[in-house]
Coordinates of C-alpha atoms in Angstrom, one line a residue:
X1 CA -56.9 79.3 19.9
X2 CA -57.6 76.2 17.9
X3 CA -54.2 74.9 18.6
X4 CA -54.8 75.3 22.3
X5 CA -58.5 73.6 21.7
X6 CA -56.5 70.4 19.8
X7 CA -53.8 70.0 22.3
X8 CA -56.5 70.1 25.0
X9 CA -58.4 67.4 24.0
X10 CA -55.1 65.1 23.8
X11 CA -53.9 66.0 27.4
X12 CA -58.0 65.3 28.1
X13 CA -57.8 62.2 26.8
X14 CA -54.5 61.2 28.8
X15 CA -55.9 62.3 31.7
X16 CA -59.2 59.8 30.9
X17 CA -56.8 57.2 30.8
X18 CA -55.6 57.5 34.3
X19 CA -59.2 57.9 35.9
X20 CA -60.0 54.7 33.9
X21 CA -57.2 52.3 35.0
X22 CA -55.4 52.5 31.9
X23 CA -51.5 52.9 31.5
X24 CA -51.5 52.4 35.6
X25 CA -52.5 48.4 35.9
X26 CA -48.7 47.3 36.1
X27 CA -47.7 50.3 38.8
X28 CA -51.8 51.1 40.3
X29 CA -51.6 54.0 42.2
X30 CA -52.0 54.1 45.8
X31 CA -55.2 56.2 45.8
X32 CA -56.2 55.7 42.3
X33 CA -55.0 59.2 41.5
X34 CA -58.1 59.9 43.2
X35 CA -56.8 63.0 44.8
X36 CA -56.2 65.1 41.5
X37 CA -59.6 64.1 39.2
X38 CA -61.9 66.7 41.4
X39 CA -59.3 69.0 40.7
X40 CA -58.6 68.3 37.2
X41 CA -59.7 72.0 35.5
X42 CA -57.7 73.7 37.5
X43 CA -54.6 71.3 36.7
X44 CA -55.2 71.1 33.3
X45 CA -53.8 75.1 32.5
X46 CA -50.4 74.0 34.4
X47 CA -49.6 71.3 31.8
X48 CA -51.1 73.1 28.6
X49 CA -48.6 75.5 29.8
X50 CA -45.4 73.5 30.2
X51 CA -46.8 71.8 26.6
X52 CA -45.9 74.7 25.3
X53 CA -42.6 75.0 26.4
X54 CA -40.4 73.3 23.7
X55 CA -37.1 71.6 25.1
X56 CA -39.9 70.4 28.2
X57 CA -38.1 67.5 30.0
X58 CA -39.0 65.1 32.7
X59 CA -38.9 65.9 36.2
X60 CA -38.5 63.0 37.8
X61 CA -38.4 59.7 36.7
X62 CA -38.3 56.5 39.2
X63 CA -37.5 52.9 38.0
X64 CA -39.5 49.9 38.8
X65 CA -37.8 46.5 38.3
X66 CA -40.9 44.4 36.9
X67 CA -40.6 40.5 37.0
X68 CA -41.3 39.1 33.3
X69 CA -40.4 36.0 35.4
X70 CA -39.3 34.2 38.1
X71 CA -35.3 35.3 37.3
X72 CA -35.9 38.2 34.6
X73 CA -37.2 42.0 34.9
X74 CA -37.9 44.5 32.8
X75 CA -37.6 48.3 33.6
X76 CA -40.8 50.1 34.4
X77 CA -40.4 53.6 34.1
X78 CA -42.7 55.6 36.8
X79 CA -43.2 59.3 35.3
X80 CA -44.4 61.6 38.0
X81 CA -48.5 62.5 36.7
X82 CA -47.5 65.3 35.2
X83 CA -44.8 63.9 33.2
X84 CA -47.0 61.1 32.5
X85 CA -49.6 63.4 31.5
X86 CA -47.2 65.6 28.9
X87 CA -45.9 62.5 27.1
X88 CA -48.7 61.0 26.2
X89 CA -51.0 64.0 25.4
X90 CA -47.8 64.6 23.1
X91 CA -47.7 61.1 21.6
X92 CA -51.8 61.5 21.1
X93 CA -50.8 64.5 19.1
X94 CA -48.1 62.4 17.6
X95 CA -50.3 59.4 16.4
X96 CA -52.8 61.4 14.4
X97 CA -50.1 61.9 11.9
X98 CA -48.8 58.1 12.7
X99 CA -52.2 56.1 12.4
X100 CA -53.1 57.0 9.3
X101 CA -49.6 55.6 7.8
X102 CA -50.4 52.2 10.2
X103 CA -50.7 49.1 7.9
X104 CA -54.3 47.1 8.5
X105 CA -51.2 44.4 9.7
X106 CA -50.6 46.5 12.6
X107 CA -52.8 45.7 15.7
X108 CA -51.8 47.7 18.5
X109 CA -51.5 51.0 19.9
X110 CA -54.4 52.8 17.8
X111 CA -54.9 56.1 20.0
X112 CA -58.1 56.7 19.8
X113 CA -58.9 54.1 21.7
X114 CA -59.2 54.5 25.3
X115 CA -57.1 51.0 26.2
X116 CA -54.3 51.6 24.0
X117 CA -52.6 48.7 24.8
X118 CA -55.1 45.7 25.0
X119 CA -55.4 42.0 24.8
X120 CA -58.3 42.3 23.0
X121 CA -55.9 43.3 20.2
X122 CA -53.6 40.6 20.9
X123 CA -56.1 38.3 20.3
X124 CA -57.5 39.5 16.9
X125 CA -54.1 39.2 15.5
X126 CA -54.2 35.8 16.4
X127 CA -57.4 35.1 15.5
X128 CA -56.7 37.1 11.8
X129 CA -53.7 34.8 11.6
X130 CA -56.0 31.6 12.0
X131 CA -57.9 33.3 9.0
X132 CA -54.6 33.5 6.8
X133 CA -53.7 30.3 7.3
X134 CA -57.6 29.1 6.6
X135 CA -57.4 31.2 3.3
X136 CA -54.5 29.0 1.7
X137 CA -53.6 25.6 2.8
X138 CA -50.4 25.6 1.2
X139 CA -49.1 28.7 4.1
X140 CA -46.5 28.2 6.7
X141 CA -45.8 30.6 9.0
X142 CA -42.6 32.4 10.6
X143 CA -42.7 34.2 13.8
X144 CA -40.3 36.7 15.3
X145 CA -39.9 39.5 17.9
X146 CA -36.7 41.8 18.8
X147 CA -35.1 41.5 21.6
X148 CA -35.3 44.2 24.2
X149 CA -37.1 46.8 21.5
X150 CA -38.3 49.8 23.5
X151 CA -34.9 50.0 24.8
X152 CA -32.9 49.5 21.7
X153 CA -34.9 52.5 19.6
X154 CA -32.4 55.1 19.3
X155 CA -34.2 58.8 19.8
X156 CA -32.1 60.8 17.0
X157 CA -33.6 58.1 14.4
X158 CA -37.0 58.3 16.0
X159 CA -36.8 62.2 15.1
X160 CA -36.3 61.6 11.7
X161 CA -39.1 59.1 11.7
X162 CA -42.0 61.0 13.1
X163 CA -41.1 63.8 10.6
X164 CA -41.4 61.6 8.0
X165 CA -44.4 60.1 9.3
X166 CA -46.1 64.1 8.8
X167 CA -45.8 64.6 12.5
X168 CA -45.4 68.7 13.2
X169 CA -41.7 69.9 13.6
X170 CA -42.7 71.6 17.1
X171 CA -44.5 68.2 18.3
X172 CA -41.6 66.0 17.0
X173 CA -38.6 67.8 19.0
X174 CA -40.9 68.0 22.0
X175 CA -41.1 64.4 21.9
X176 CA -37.1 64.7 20.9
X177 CA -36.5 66.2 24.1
X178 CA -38.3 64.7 26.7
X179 CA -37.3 61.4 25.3
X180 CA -33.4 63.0 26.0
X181 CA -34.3 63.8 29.1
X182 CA -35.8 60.2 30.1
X183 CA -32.3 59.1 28.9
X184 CA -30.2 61.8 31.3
X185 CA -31.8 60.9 34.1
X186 CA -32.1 56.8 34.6
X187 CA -29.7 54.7 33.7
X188 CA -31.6 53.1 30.7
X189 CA -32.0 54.4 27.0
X190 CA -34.7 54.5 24.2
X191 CA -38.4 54.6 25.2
X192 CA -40.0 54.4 28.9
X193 CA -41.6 51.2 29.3
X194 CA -45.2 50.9 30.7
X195 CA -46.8 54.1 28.9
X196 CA -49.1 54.0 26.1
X197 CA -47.1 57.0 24.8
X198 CA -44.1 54.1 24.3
X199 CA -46.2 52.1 22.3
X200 CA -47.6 54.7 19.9
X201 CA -44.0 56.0 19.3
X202 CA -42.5 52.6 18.4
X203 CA -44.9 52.2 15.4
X204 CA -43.6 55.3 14.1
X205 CA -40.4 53.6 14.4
X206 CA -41.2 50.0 13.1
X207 CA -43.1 51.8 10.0
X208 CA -39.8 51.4 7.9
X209 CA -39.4 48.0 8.9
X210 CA -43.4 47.4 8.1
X211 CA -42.7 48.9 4.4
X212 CA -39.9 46.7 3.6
X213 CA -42.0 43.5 4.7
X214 CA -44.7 44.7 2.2
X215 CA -41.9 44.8 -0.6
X216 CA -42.0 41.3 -0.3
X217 CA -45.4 40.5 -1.3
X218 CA -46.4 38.3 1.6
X219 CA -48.8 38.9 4.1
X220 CA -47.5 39.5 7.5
X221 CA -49.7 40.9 11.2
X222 CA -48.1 42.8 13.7
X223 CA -48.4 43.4 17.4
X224 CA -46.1 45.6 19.3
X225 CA -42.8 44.0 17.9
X226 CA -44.2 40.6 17.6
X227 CA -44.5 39.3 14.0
X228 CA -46.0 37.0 12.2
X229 CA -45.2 36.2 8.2
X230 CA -46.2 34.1 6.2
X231 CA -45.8 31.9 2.8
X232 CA -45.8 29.0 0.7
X233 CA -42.4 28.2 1.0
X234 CA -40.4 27.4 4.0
X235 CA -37.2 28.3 2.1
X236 CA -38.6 32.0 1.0
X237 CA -39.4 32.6 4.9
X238 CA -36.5 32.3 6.2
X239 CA -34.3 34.1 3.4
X240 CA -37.1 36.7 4.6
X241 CA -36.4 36.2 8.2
X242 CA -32.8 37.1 7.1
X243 CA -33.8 40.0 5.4
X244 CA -35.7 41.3 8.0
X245 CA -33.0 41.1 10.5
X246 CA -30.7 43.0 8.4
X247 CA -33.5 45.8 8.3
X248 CA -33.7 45.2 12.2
X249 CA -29.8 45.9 12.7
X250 CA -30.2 49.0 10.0
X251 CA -32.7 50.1 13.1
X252 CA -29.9 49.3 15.6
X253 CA -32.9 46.6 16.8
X254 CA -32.1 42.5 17.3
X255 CA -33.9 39.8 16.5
X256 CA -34.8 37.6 19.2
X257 CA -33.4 34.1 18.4
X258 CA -35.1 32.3 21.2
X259 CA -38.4 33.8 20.1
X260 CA -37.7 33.3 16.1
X261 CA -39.2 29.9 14.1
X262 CA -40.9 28.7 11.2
X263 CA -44.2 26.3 11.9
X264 CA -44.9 23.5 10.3
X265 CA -48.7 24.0 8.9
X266 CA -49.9 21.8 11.5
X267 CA -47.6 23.4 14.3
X268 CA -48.5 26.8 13.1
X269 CA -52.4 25.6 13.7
X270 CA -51.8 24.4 16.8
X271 CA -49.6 27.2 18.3
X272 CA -52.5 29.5 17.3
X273 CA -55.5 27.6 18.1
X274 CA -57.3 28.9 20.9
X275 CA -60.5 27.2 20.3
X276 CA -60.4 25.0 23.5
X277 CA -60.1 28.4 25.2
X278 CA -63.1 30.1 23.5
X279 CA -65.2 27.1 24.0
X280 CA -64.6 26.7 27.6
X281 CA -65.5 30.4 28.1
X282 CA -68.5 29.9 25.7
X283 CA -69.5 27.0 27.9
X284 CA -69.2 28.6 31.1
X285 CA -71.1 31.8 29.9
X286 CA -74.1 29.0 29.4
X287 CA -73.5 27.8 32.7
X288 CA -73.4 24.2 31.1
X289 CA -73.1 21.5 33.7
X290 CA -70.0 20.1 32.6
X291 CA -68.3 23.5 32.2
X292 CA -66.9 23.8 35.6
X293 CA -65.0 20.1 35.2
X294 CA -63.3 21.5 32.2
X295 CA -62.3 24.9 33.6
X296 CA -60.9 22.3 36.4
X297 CA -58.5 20.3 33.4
X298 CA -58.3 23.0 31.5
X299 CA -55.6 24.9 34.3
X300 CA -54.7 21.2 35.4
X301 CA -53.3 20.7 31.7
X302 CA -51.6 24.2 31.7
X303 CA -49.6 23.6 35.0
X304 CA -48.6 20.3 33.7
X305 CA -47.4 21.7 31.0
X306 CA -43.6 21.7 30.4
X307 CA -43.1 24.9 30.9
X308 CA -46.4 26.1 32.4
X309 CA -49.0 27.9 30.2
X310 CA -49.0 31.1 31.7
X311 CA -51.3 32.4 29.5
X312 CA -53.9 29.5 30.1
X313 CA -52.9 30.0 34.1
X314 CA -53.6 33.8 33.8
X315 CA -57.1 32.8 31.8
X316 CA -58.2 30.1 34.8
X317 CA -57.9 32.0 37.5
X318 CA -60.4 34.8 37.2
X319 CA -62.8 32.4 36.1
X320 CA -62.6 30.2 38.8
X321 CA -62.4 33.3 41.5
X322 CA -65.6 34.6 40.3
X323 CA -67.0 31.4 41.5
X324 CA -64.8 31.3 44.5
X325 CA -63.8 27.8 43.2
X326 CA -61.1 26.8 45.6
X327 CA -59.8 24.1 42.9
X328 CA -56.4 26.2 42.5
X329 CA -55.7 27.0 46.0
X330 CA -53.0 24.7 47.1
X331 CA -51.2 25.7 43.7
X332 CA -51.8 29.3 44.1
X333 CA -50.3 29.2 47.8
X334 CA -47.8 26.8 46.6
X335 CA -46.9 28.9 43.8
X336 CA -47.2 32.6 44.5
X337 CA -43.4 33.2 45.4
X338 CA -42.4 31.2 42.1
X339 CA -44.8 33.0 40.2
X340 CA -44.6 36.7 41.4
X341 CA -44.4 38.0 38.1
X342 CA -48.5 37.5 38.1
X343 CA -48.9 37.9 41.9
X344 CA -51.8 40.5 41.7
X345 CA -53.8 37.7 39.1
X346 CA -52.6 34.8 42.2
X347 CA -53.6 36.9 44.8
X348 CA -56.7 38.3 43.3
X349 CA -58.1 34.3 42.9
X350 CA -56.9 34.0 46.5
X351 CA -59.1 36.5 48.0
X352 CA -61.5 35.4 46.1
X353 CA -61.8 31.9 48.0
X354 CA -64.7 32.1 50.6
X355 CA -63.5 30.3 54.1
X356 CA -59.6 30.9 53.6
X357 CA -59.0 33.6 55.2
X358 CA -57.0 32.2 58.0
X359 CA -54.5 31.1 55.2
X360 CA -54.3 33.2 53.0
X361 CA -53.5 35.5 56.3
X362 CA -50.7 33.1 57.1
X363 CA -49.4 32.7 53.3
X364 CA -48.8 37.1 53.2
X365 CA -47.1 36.4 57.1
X366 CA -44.8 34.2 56.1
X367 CA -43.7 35.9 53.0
X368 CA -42.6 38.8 54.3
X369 CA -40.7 36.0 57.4
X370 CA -39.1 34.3 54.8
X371 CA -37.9 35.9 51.2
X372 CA -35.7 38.7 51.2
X373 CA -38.3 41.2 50.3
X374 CA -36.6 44.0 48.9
X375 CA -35.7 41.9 46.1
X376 CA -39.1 41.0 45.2
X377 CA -40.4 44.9 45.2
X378 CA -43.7 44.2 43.3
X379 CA -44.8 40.9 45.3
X380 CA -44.1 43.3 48.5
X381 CA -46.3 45.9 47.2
X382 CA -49.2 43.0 46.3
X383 CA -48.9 41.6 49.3
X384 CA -50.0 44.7 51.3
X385 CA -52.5 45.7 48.7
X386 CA -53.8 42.4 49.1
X387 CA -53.8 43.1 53.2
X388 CA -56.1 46.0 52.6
X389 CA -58.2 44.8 50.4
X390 CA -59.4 41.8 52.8
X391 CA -58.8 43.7 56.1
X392 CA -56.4 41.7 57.0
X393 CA -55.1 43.2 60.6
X394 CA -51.7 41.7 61.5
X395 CA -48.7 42.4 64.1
X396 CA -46.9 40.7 61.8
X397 CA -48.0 42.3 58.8
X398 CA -47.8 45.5 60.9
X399 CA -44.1 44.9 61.5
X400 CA -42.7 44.6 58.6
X401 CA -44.7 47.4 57.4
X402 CA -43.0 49.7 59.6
X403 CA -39.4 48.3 58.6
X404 CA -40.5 48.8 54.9
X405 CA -41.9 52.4 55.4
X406 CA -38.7 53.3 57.5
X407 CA -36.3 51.7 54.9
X408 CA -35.1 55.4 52.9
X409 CA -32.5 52.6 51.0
X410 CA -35.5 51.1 49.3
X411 CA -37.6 51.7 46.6
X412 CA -40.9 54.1 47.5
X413 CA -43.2 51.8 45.6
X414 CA -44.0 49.1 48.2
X415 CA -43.0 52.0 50.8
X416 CA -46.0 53.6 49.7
X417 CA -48.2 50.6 50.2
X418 CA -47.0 50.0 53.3
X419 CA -47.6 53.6 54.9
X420 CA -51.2 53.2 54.1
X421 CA -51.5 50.0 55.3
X422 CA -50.7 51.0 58.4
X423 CA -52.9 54.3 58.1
X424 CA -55.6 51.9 57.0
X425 CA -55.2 48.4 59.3
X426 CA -52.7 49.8 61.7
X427 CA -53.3 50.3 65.6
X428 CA -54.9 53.4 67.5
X429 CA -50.8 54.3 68.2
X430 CA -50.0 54.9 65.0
X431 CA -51.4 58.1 63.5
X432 CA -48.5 59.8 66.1
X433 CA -45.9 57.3 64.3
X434 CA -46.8 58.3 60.6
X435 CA -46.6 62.2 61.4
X436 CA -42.7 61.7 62.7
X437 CA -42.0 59.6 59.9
X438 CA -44.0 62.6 57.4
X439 CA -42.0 65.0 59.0
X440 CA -38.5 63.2 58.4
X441 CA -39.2 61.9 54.8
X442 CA -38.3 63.7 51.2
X443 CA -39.9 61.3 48.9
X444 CA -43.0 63.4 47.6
X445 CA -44.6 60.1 46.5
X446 CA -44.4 58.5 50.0
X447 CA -45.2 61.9 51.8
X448 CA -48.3 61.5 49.9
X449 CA -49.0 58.5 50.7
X450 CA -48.3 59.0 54.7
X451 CA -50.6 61.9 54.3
X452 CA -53.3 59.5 53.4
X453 CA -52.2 57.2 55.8
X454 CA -52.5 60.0 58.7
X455 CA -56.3 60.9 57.2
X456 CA -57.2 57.1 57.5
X457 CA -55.5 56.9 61.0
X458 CA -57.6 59.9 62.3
X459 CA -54.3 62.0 63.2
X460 CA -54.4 64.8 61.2
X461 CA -52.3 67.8 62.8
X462 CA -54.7 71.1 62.6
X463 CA -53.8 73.2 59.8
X464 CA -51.4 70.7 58.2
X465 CA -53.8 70.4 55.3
X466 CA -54.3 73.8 54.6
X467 CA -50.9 74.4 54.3
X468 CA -50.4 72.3 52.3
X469 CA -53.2 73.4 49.7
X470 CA -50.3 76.1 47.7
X471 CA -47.8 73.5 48.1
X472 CA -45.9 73.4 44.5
X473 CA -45.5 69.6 44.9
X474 CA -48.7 66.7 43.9
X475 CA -49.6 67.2 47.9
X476 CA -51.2 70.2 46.9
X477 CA -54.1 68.2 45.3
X478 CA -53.7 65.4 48.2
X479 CA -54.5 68.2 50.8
X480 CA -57.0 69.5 48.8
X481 CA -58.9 66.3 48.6
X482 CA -58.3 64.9 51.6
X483 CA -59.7 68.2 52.9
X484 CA -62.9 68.2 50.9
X485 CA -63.6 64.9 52.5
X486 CA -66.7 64.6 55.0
X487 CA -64.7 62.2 57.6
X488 CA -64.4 59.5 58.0
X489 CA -64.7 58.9 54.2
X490 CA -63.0 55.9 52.3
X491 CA -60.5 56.5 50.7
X492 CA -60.6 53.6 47.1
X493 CA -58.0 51.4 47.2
X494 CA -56.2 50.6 43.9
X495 CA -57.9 48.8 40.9
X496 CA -56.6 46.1 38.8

């Protein structure tokens, strides 16, 4: 009973990250997940009980291209809830063997808190490497990541790791075999990338790597598998650096050579002062007068910049959208095809811009007229997020939604977006539309999401719903919901 109490609370605590936001800000949710948190107590027994089955693997896995860029992409891997749900309540389980074993070096991934994966973190490694550097004047400092890690971590070595890290036998080859199953299934390898579980896991396999740093004597921080190190001696680092890459390769990892260097003391400083950063913020918090003129130069300087400071650009915005400061528009509007790796951050500031409606209307049109949208997947998916959001009605718009929603060749993300776009903004012929294109379609995620999009269209066949309530699929919850609903109710629309 006490095992069944302790795995509860893990899968409890997985499920808190999805009502919260976290692990889904990359790939939101249509609904929010909305449709299963009523229903949660009477989900929860159906994954305790495939916890306990040990050789459990996923059951479907899609992958999401995700722009890192304007040219490169990394594979997110969208787990189906309940696989979601199973890995991570597993790699919760995991970590409380892990954590304890963690270096005070290592900043990321500590599972017991609820954003597993935060800047927040990020930043206090930065700011503790300021503090080295302050401690000793004579330090330089060495940086490195690996190239590609989460899909370079081999599973067989991962089981041998999490044993030695004290995690249970049963626990480890659970994680053993779902991680074989991920592999079966998609044509990637190692860890999915986007879940918190990932993160958790890949400290258990950086902890030899973290020992033999120590064996140096230096002092070295941590995040994810980026790395600072540091010394006295230029010389010392980078026989290090060479040692460290050996123990990389002995991990079947690579160091990244265009993300590998040793600083200079004053480069070092500079690369991680972020004081103009926290005074502009400390500034604007005071509502000083001449805050607003530096928030101005302050993204001015970091589009100049050669290349662009995305992480100043990502900083700006937000700031000036909560001001619906229209100082960055042309460059947003300018910029948002270039830049679609941050297109919800771009379009968020967009929206935000009181008396541009009429544009940014004619910005999302002439997108989806002009790039060839089902290579840009995720800017496809913004752009009709964004469209709901601002009640942006559109024949245009509409169009292409239909085209998107009808596309079986394409990936069901932006699919899904575009089915309840047209439930949501669509015209009074289009509930009809959406059941025909329900009835013909055998994605379960976009059947979901046309199910919404019927609900918001006010065409919902009689009985449909209850039917649907002992479906075995995630519809069963859907219908549930959307049944419990005193219509017309509103539906949320996804966070960020």
């Amino acid at each position: 009973m006490r095992g069944n109490e302790s795995r509860s609370r893990f899968v409890n605590r997985a499920a808190g990250r999805l009502w919260s936001g976290q692990g889904r800000l990359d790939l939101p949710d249509v609904i929010n997940f909305r449709d299963l948190q009523p229903f949660w107590r009477e989900y929860r027994p159906e994954i305790l009980d495939f916890l306990e089955q040990p050789d459990y693997t996923p059951a479907s896995i899609r992958l999401v291209e995700h722009p890192k860029n304007y040219l490169a992409t990394r594979p997110l891997a969208r787990l189906s809830v309940q696989d979601r749900l199973i890995y991570e309540a597993l790699a919760f389980e995991a970590s409380e063997s892990i954590d304890p074993r963690l270096s005070k070096a290592v900043f990321n991934h500590r599972s017991k808190k609820l954003a597993v994966h935060s800047s927040g973190d990020w930043k206090a490694m930065r700011a503790e490497a300021r503090r080295v550097l302050s401690r000793n004047k004579e330090l330089v400092m060495a940086q490195t990541d690996i190239a590609s890690f989460y899909e370079h971590i081999e599973i067989k070595a991962l089981l041998m790791d999490l044993t030695s890290a004290g995690v249970p036998g049963p626990i480890a080859q659970k994680i053993h075999s779902f991680l074989e199953g991920f592999e079966s299934q998609c044509h990637t390898w190692g860890l999915p990338q986007g879940s918190a579980a990932s993160g958790i896991l890949a400290n258990a396999y950086l902890l030899p790597v973290d020992n033999f740093i120590q064996q140096f004597g230096i002092e070295f921080l941590r995040y994810s598998d980026d790395i600072y190190l540091f010394d006295v001696s230029e010389e010392r680092l980078r026989s290090i650096l060479q040692h460290v890459n050996r123990a990389f390769r002995a991990r079947r990892l690579n160091m990244s050579a265009n993300k590998t260097r040793i600083y200079a003391r004053s480069e070092a400083e500079s690369h991680l002062d972020d004081s103009r950063s926290d005074a502009l913020m400390y500034d604007l918090g005071l509502k000083k007068p001449a805050a607003i003129k530096a928030l101005h130069l302050f993204f001015r300087d970091a589009v100049s910049e050669n290349p662009a400071n995305q992480r100043h650009i990502k900083l700006s915005l937000p700031l000036m959208g909560h001001r619906s400061d229209d100082f960055a528009f042309s460059w947003a509007m300018a910029n948002l095809k270039q830049w679609h790796h941050i297109a919800p951050r771009i379009l968020r500031y967009l929206e935000s811009v009181r008396g541009k409606e009429d544009e940014l209307k004619a910005l999302l049109e002439g997108l989806l007229e002009t790039i060839p949208t089902a290579d840009y997947p995720l800017l496809e998916r913004n752009i009709f997020e964004t469209s709901m959001r601002c009640g942006i009605r559109s024949d245009v718009l509409r169009s292409w939604a239909w085209k998107i929603v009808r596309d079986r060749n394409r990936t069901s993300y932006p699919r899904e977006f575009a089915a309840r776009y047209l439930g949501l903004l669509g015209t009074s012929n289009d509930g009809q539309l959406l059941k025909m294109e329900y009835e013909d379609e055998h994605d379960v995620d976009v059947r979901r999401a046309l199910l919404v999009a019927m609900y918001e269209a006010d065409y919902m066949p009689g009985g449909l719903l209850k039917r649907l309530s002992s479906h075995p699929t995630m519809l069963k919850w859907t219908a549930r919901y959307l049944s419990h609903l005193q219509h017309p109710a509103k539906i949320p629309l996804p966070k960020f």
